[in-house]
JSON list of C-alpha atoms in Angstrom, two decimals:
[
{"chain": "A", "resi": 59, "resn": "MET", "atom": "CA", "xyz": [-107.81, -158.73, 64.67]},
{"chain": "A", "resi": 60, "resn": "ILE", "atom": "CA", "xyz": [-109.79, -156.02, 62.52]},
{"chain": "A", "resi": 61, "resn": "THR", "atom": "CA", "xyz": [-111.87, -153.90, 64.53]},
{"chain": "A", "resi": 62, "resn": "ARG", "atom": "CA", "xyz": [-114.71, -152.09, 63.56]},
{"chain": "A", "resi": 63, "resn": "ASP", "atom": "CA", "xyz": [-113.24, -148.83, 64.52]},
{"chain": "A", "resi": 64, "resn": "ALA", "atom": "CA", "xyz": [-110.27, -149.79, 62.37]},
{"chain": "A", "resi": 65, "resn": "ILE", "atom": "CA", "xyz": [-112.12, -150.14, 59.05]},
{"chain": "A", "resi": 66, "resn": "GLU", "atom": "CA", "xyz": [-114.14, -147.18, 59.69]},
{"chain": "A", "resi": 67, "resn": "THR", "atom": "CA", "xyz": [-111.18, -144.96, 60.33]},
{"chain": "A", "resi": 68, "resn": "ALA", "atom": "CA", "xyz": [-109.58, -146.38, 57.21]},
{"chain": "A", "resi": 69, "resn": "TYR", "atom": "CA", "xyz": [-112.91, -145.97, 55.12]},
{"chain": "A", "resi": 70, "resn": "SER", "atom": "CA", "xyz": [-113.18, -142.36, 56.20]},
{"chain": "A", "resi": 71, "resn": "PHE", "atom": "CA", "xyz": [-109.85, -141.16, 55.63]},
{"chain": "A", "resi": 72, "resn": "PHE", "atom": "CA", "xyz": [-109.30, -143.01, 52.13]},
{"chain": "A", "resi": 73, "resn": "HIS", "atom": "CA", "xyz": [-112.84, -141.85, 50.99]},
{"chain": "A", "resi": 74, "resn": "GLN", "atom": "CA", "xyz": [-112.22, -138.17, 51.76]},
{"chain": "A", "resi": 75, "resn": "LYS", "atom": "CA", "xyz": [-108.87, -138.36, 50.11]},
{"chain": "A", "resi": 76, "resn": "LEU", "atom": "CA", "xyz": [-110.24, -140.02, 47.14]},
{"chain": "A", "resi": 77, "resn": "ARG", "atom": "CA", "xyz": [-113.05, -137.55, 46.58]},
{"chain": "A", "resi": 78, "resn": "VAL", "atom": "CA", "xyz": [-110.25, -134.56, 46.76]},
{"chain": "A", "resi": 79, "resn": "TYR", "atom": "CA", "xyz": [-107.73, -136.70, 44.61]},
{"chain": "A", "resi": 80, "resn": "GLU", "atom": "CA", "xyz": [-110.35, -137.67, 41.46]},
{"chain": "A", "resi": 81, "resn": "HIS", "atom": "CA", "xyz": [-111.19, -134.19, 41.39]},
{"chain": "A", "resi": 82, "resn": "SER", "atom": "CA", "xyz": [-107.88, -132.25, 41.78]},
{"chain": "A", "resi": 83, "resn": "THR", "atom": "CA", "xyz": [-106.10, -131.00, 38.74]},
{"chain": "A", "resi": 84, "resn": "MET", "atom": "CA", "xyz": [-103.06, -129.84, 41.12]},
{"chain": "A", "resi": 85, "resn": "GLU", "atom": "CA", "xyz": [-100.20, -132.21, 40.76]},
{"chain": "A", "resi": 86, "resn": "TRP", "atom": "CA", "xyz": [-98.84, -131.11, 43.78]},
{"chain": "A", "resi": 87, "resn": "GLN", "atom": "CA", "xyz": [-102.28, -131.86, 45.63]},
{"chain": "A", "resi": 88, "resn": "ARG", "atom": "CA", "xyz": [-102.51, -135.25, 44.12]},
{"chain": "A", "resi": 89, "resn": "ASP", "atom": "CA", "xyz": [-98.99, -135.74, 45.41]},
{"chain": "A", "resi": 90, "resn": "ASP", "atom": "CA", "xyz": [-99.53, -134.48, 48.57]},
{"chain": "A", "resi": 91, "resn": "ILE", "atom": "CA", "xyz": [-102.45, -137.22, 48.83]},
{"chain": "A", "resi": 92, "resn": "GLU", "atom": "CA", "xyz": [-100.57, -140.02, 47.84]},
{"chain": "A", "resi": 93, "resn": "TYR", "atom": "CA", "xyz": [-97.89, -139.34, 50.35]},
{"chain": "A", "resi": 94, "resn": "ALA", "atom": "CA", "xyz": [-100.55, -138.80, 52.95]},
{"chain": "A", "resi": 95, "resn": "ILE", "atom": "CA", "xyz": [-102.02, -142.28, 52.08]},
{"chain": "A", "resi": 96, "resn": "GLU", "atom": "CA", "xyz": [-98.55, -143.97, 52.05]},
{"chain": "A", "resi": 97, "resn": "GLN", "atom": "CA", "xyz": [-98.01, -142.57, 55.69]},
{"chain": "A", "resi": 98, "resn": "TYR", "atom": "CA", "xyz": [-101.37, -143.85, 56.85]},
{"chain": "A", "resi": 99, "resn": "VAL", "atom": "CA", "xyz": [-100.72, -147.26, 55.38]},
{"chain": "A", "resi": 100, "resn": "ALA", "atom": "CA", "xyz": [-97.58, -147.54, 56.96]},
{"chain": "A", "resi": 101, "resn": "ASP", "atom": "CA", "xyz": [-99.16, -147.18, 60.40]},
{"chain": "A", "resi": 102, "resn": "MET", "atom": "CA", "xyz": [-102.87, -148.81, 59.65]},
{"chain": "A", "resi": 103, "resn": "ASN", "atom": "CA", "xyz": [-103.69, -151.82, 61.28]},
{"chain": "A", "resi": 104, "resn": "ASP", "atom": "CA", "xyz": [-101.53, -154.71, 59.52]},
{"chain": "A", "resi": 105, "resn": "GLU", "atom": "CA", "xyz": [-104.30, -157.21, 59.26]},
{"chain": "A", "resi": 106, "resn": "LEU", "atom": "CA", "xyz": [-106.44, -154.74, 57.68]},
{"chain": "A", "resi": 107, "resn": "TYR", "atom": "CA", "xyz": [-103.75, -153.56, 55.25]},
{"chain": "A", "resi": 108, "resn": "ASP", "atom": "CA", "xyz": [-103.31, -157.39, 54.19]},
{"chain": "A", "resi": 109, "resn": "LYS", "atom": "CA", "xyz": [-106.91, -157.96, 53.76]},
{"chain": "A", "resi": 110, "resn": "ILE", "atom": "CA", "xyz": [-107.41, -155.02, 51.30]},
{"chain": "A", "resi": 111, "resn": "ALA", "atom": "CA", "xyz": [-103.88, -155.40, 49.54]},
{"chain": "A", "resi": 112, "resn": "ASP", "atom": "CA", "xyz": [-104.71, -159.13, 48.82]},
{"chain": "A", "resi": 113, "resn": "GLY", "atom": "CA", "xyz": [-101.19, -159.82, 48.88]},
{"chain": "A", "resi": 114, "resn": "ASN", "atom": "CA", "xyz": [-99.95, -156.94, 46.85]},
{"chain": "A", "resi": 115, "resn": "ASP", "atom": "CA", "xyz": [-97.22, -155.23, 49.03]},
{"chain": "A", "resi": 116, "resn": "ARG", "atom": "CA", "xyz": [-97.29, -151.96, 46.62]},
{"chain": "A", "resi": 117, "resn": "PHE", "atom": "CA", "xyz": [-101.11, -151.58, 47.36]},
{"chain": "A", "resi": 118, "resn": "LEU", "atom": "CA", "xyz": [-101.62, -147.80, 47.93]},
{"chain": "A", "resi": 119, "resn": "ARG", "atom": "CA", "xyz": [-97.81, -147.37, 47.52]},
{"chain": "A", "resi": 120, "resn": "ASP", "atom": "CA", "xyz": [-97.65, -147.13, 43.85]},
{"chain": "A", "resi": 121, "resn": "HIS", "atom": "CA", "xyz": [-97.86, -143.79, 41.78]},
{"chain": "A", "resi": 122, "resn": "GLN", "atom": "CA", "xyz": [-98.98, -145.81, 38.65]},
{"chain": "A", "resi": 123, "resn": "HIS", "atom": "CA", "xyz": [-101.76, -147.52, 40.30]},
{"chain": "A", "resi": 124, "resn": "PHE", "atom": "CA", "xyz": [-102.49, -145.38, 43.10]},
{"chain": "A", "resi": 125, "resn": "GLU", "atom": "CA", "xyz": [-106.37, -143.87, 41.89]},
{"chain": "A", "resi": 126, "resn": "ASN", "atom": "CA", "xyz": [-107.40, -147.64, 41.35]},
{"chain": "A", "resi": 127, "resn": "ASP", "atom": "CA", "xyz": [-105.84, -149.08, 44.57]},
{"chain": "A", "resi": 128, "resn": "MET", "atom": "CA", "xyz": [-107.65, -146.13, 46.40]},
{"chain": "A", "resi": 129, "resn": "ASN", "atom": "CA", "xyz": [-110.67, -147.07, 44.51]},
{"chain": "A", "resi": 130, "resn": "SER", "atom": "CA", "xyz": [-110.40, -151.04, 45.49]},
{"chain": "A", "resi": 131, "resn": "ALA", "atom": "CA", "xyz": [-109.68, -150.03, 49.21]},
{"chain": "A", "resi": 132, "resn": "VAL", "atom": "CA", "xyz": [-112.79, -147.81, 49.40]},
{"chain": "A", "resi": 133, "resn": "ASN", "atom": "CA", "xyz": [-114.79, -150.28, 47.94]},
{"chain": "A", "resi": 134, "resn": "GLN", "atom": "CA", "xyz": [-113.63, -153.10, 50.16]},
{"chain": "A", "resi": 135, "resn": "LEU", "atom": "CA", "xyz": [-113.90, -151.03, 53.19]},
{"chain": "A", "resi": 136, "resn": "GLU", "atom": "CA", "xyz": [-117.55, -149.86, 52.29]},
{"chain": "A", "resi": 137, "resn": "THR", "atom": "CA", "xyz": [-118.18, -153.97, 51.89]},
{"chain": "A", "resi": 138, "resn": "MET", "atom": "CA", "xyz": [-116.69, -154.09, 55.01]},
{"chain": "A", "resi": 139, "resn": "LEU", "atom": "CA", "xyz": [-118.77, -151.66, 57.00]},
{"chain": "A", "resi": 140, "resn": "PHE", "atom": "CA", "xyz": [-122.24, -151.98, 54.70]},
{"chain": "A", "resi": 141, "resn": "GLY", "atom": "CA", "xyz": [-122.14, -155.40, 53.32]},
{"chain": "A", "resi": 142, "resn": "ASN", "atom": "CA", "xyz": [-122.68, -154.01, 49.69]}
]
C-alpha cells in the first residue's frame, strides 16, 4: 500500500536533492547526492518505487540517467500529490 506520507516524504527528499543537483558544479557534491538517493531508494516503499520506476530496476541507480530519472520521479510524485 502506498500511503500519502510515503509519497510526500519521497517527493520532498527528491525535490530538494534535485534542485541542488541541477545547480551544482562540484562533481563530489553531485556524486554524494546520487549516493544519498540510491540509499533512500533501497529503503523506500517498494510499491511506490515500482510505480515511479515503471519496470526499470536501474531507475535512480544509474549515473548516466540519474538526472532524467530524478526529474521523472519528482514529476510523477508531484502528480500523485497534486494531480497536475
